[in-house]
XYZ file of C-alpha atoms in Angstrom:
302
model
C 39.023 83.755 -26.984
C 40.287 80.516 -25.489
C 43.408 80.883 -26.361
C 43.709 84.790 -24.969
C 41.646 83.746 -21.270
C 44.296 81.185 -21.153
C 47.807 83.491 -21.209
C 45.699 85.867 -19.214
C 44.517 83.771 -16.287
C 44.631 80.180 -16.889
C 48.593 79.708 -17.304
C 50.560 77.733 -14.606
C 52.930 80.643 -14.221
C 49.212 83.159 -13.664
C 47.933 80.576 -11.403
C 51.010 79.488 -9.350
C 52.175 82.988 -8.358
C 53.159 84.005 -5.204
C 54.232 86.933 -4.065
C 57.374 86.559 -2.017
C 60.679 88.429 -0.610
C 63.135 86.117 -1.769
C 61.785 85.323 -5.752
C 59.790 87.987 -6.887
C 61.815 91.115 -8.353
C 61.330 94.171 -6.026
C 59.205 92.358 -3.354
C 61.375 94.024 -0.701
C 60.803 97.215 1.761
C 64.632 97.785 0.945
C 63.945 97.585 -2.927
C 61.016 100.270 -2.203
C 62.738 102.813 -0.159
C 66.027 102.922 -2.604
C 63.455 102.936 -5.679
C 61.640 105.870 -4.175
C 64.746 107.863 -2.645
C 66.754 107.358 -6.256
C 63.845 108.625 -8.041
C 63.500 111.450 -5.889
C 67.279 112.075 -5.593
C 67.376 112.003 -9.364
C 64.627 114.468 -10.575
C 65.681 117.102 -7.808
C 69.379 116.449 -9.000
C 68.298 116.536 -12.901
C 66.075 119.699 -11.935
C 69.291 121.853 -10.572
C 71.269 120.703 -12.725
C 69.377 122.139 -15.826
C 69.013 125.847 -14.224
C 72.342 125.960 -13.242
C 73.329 125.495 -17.126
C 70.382 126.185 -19.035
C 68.307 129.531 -18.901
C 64.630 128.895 -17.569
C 63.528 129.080 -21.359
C 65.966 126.751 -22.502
C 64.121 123.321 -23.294
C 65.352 119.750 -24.064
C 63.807 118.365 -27.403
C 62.826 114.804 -26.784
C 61.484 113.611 -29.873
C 59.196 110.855 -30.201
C 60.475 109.378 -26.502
C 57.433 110.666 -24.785
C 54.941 109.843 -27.948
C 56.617 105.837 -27.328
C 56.486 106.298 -23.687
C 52.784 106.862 -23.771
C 51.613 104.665 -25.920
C 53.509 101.861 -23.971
C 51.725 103.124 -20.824
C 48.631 103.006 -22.505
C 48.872 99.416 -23.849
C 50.184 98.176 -20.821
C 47.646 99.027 -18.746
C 44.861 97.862 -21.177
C 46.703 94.502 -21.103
C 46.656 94.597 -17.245
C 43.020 95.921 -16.999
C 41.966 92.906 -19.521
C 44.469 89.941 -17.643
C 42.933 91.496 -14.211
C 39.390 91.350 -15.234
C 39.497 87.584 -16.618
C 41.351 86.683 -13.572
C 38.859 87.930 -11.426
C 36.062 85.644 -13.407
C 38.196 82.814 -12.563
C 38.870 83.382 -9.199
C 35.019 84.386 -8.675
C 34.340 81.181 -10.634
C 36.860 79.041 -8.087
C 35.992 80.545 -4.791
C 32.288 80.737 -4.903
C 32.328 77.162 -2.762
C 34.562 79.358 -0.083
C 31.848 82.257 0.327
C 29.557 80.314 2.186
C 31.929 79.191 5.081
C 32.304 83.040 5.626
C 29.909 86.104 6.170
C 32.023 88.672 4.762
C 30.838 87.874 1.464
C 28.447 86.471 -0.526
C 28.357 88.689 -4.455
C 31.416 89.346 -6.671
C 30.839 92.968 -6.155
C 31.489 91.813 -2.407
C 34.169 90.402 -3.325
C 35.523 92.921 -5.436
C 35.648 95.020 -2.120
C 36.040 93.266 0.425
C 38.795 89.862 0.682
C 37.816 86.970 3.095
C 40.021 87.241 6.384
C 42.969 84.867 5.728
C 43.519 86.010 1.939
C 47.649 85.332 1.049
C 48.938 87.057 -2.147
C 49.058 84.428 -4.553
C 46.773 83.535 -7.501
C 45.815 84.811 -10.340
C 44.245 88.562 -9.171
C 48.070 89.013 -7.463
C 49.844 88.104 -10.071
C 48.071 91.066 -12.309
C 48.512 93.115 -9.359
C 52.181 92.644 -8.944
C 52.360 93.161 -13.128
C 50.452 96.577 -11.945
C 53.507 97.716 -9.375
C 55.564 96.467 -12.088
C 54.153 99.014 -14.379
C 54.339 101.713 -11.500
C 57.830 102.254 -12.167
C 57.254 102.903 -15.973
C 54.666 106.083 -15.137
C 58.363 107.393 -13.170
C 59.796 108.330 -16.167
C 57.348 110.671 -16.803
C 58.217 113.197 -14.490
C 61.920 113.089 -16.116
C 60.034 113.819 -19.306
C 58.136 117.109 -17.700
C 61.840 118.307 -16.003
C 63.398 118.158 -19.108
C 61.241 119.509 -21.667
C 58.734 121.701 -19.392
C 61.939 122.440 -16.684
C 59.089 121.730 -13.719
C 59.131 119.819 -10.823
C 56.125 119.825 -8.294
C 56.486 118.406 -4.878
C 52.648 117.212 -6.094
C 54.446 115.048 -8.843
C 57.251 113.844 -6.872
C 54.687 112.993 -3.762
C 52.020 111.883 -6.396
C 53.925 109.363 -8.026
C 56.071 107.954 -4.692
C 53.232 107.240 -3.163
C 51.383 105.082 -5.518
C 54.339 103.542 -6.177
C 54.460 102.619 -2.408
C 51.052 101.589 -2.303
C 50.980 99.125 -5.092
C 53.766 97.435 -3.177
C 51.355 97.385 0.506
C 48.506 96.173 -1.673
C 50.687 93.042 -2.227
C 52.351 93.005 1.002
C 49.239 92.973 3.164
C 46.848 91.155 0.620
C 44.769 94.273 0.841
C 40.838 94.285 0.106
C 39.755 96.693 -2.816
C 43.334 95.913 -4.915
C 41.784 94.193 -7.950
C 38.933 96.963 -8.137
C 41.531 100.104 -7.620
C 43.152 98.310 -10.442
C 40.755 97.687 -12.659
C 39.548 101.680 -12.375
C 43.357 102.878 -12.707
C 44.381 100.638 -15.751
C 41.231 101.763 -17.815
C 42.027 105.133 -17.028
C 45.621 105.098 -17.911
C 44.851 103.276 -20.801
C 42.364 106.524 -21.930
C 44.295 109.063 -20.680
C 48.088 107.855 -22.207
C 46.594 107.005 -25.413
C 45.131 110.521 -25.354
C 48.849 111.995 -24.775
C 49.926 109.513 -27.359
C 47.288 110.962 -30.251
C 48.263 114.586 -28.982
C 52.026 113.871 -29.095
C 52.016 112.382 -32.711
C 49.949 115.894 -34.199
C 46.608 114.897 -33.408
C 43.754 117.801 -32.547
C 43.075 117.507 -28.198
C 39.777 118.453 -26.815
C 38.476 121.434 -25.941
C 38.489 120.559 -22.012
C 41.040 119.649 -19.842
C 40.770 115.870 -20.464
C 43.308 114.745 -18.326
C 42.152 116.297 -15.538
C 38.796 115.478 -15.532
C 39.672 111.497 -15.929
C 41.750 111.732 -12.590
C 39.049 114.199 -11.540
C 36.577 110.704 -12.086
C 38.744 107.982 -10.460
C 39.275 109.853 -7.223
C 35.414 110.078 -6.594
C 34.989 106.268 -7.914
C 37.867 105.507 -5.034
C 36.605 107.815 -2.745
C 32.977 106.115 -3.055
C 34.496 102.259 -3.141
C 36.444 103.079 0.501
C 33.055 103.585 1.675
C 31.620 100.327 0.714
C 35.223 98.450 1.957
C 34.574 100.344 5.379
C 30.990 99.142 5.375
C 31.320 95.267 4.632
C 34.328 95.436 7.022
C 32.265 96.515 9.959
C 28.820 95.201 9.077
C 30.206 91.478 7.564
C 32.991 90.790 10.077
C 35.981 92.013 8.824
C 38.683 92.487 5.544
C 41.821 91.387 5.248
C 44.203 93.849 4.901
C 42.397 96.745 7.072
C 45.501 98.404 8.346
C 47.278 99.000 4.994
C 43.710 100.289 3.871
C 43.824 102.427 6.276
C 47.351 103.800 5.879
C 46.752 103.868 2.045
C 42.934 106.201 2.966
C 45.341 108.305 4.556
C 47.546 109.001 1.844
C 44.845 108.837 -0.693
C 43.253 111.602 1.372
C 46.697 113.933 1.074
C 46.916 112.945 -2.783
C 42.609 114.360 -3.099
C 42.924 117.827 -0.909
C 46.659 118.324 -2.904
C 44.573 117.727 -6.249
C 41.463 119.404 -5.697
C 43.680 122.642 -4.530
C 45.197 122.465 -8.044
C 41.927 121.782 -9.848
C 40.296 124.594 -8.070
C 43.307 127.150 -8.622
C 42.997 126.106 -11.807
C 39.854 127.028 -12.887
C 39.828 130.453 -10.484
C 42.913 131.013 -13.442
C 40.764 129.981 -16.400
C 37.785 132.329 -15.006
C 40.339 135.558 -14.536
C 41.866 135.136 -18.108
C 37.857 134.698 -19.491
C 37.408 138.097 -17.289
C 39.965 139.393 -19.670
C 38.710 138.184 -22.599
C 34.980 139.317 -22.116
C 35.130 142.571 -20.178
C 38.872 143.536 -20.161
C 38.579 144.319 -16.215
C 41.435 145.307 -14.272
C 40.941 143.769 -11.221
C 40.298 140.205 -12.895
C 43.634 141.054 -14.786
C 45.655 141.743 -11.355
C 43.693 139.108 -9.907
C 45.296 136.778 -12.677
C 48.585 138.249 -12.602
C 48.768 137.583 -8.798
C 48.249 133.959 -9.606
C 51.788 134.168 -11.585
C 49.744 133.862 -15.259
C 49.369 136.388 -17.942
C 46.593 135.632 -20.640
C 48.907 134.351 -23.410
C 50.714 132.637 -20.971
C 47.601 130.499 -19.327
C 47.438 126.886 -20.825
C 46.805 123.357 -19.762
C 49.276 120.821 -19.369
């Protein structure tokens, strides 16, 4: 246990970061917007490309690519949730002395919300956090994965996965409060849900719910609760660091939770109308479902 608490938050490469322009890799607003715009660029480009030369049935067999993909994901982000976590300890462990010269804080869970006025990205918590944008651009190729062997593309994905993408990069770039707990809540659920697609890739039985769904369906209301509590300690204990790109990142987290939610809910109004089929065989739950774009052999979960 020594041994692991020391490559995860007590090395001088952990403990010595700092985030900067000049030598960390893809510190820079240029870096993001040509990141974002290529990945864009690319999936629209892959997307036409494949109806103008494949029919709309016409699928690209993968292999075990995606199986590998995920289970990379989901390792990953266990290793990140786990390096995060200890770091925290230690930084909790350092800082305490620092609390009292402030009244922002005065509890880890505090601190877990809320950073002291003055906070610069560098440590050990930043370092796991920039591993964490790192990682960002891994979860990317999943949306090639769904144009080529599901020929979709969502303006939900493309939005979706741009955004957090962008705001792992402000969380860095403004030292913003709530980072290490948004992280800590993502990374465990990546690590569930891509081991999940991992043991349903390789042959594996799923559940009998949409399990995906209902993780992301989790983490929204655990972020949606925690922006509370950073809004609360930043008016009532004199202030966060990082308030504005909080703010900017509510926003968008707001646009990401009324896109999902209109999905989740369309989604089950679809389940319902194909049970209405199955249990009563009524018409106007079968033109109901049919208006939806779905027929009842058609409706599954992905």
């Amino acid at each position: 246990m020594q041994s692991l608490k020391y490559w995860l938050s007590e090395h001088p490469s952990i403990i010595n970061f700092r985030w900067s322009h000049t030598q960390s890799f893809g510190s820079t607003w240029s870096f993001l917007f040509a990141a974002i715009a290529v990945y864009v660029v690319a999936n629209i480009t892959l997307h036409s490309f494949l109806s103008l030369v494949l029919s709309k049935r016409r699928r690209v067999p993968l292999g075990p690519i995606p199986a590998i993909h995920s289970l990379c994901v989901s390792l990953i982000s266990a290793v990140i949730f786990v390096g995060i976590l200890c770091s925290a300890s230690a930084e909790i462990r350092d800082t305490r002395w620092f609390w009292r010269r402030t009244k922002t804080i005065s509890t880890p869970f505090q601190w877990f919300l809320c950073f002291p006025l003055g906070t610069r990205p560098s440590g050990r918590v930043f370092f796991w956090s920039y591993v964490f944008y790192l990682s960002r651009f891994l979860h990317l190729f999943r949306t090639f994965f769904t144009t080529l062997r599901h020929r979709k593309l969502t303006f939900f994905h493309l939005f979706n996965q741009s955004i957090l993408l962008w705001m792992s990069f402000l969380w860095l770039e403004f030292s913003q409060s709530f980072q290490v707990l948004a992280i800590l809540l993502a990374t465990l659920l990546y690590s569930v849900v891509y081991g999940y697609r991992f043991w349903t890739a390789i042959g594996l039985p799923s559940a009998c719910f949409p399990f995906v769904v209902n993780c992301q369906v989790v983490l929204l209301a655990c972020n949606l609760i925690c922006h509370f509590g950073v809004l609360f300690l930043h008016f009532l204990k004199g202030g966060c660091n990082g308030m504005g790109a909080w703010g900017f990142n509510s926003v968008l987290n707001g646009v990401i939770l009324c896109l999902f939610l209109n999905f989740y809910v369309k989604m089950h109004l679809r389940k319902k109308n194909v049970e209405d089929i199955d249990e009563h065989g009524d018409s106007s739950s079968s033109s109901s479902a049919h208006s939806y774009g779905y027929s009842k052999s058609e409706f599954k979960f992905e």
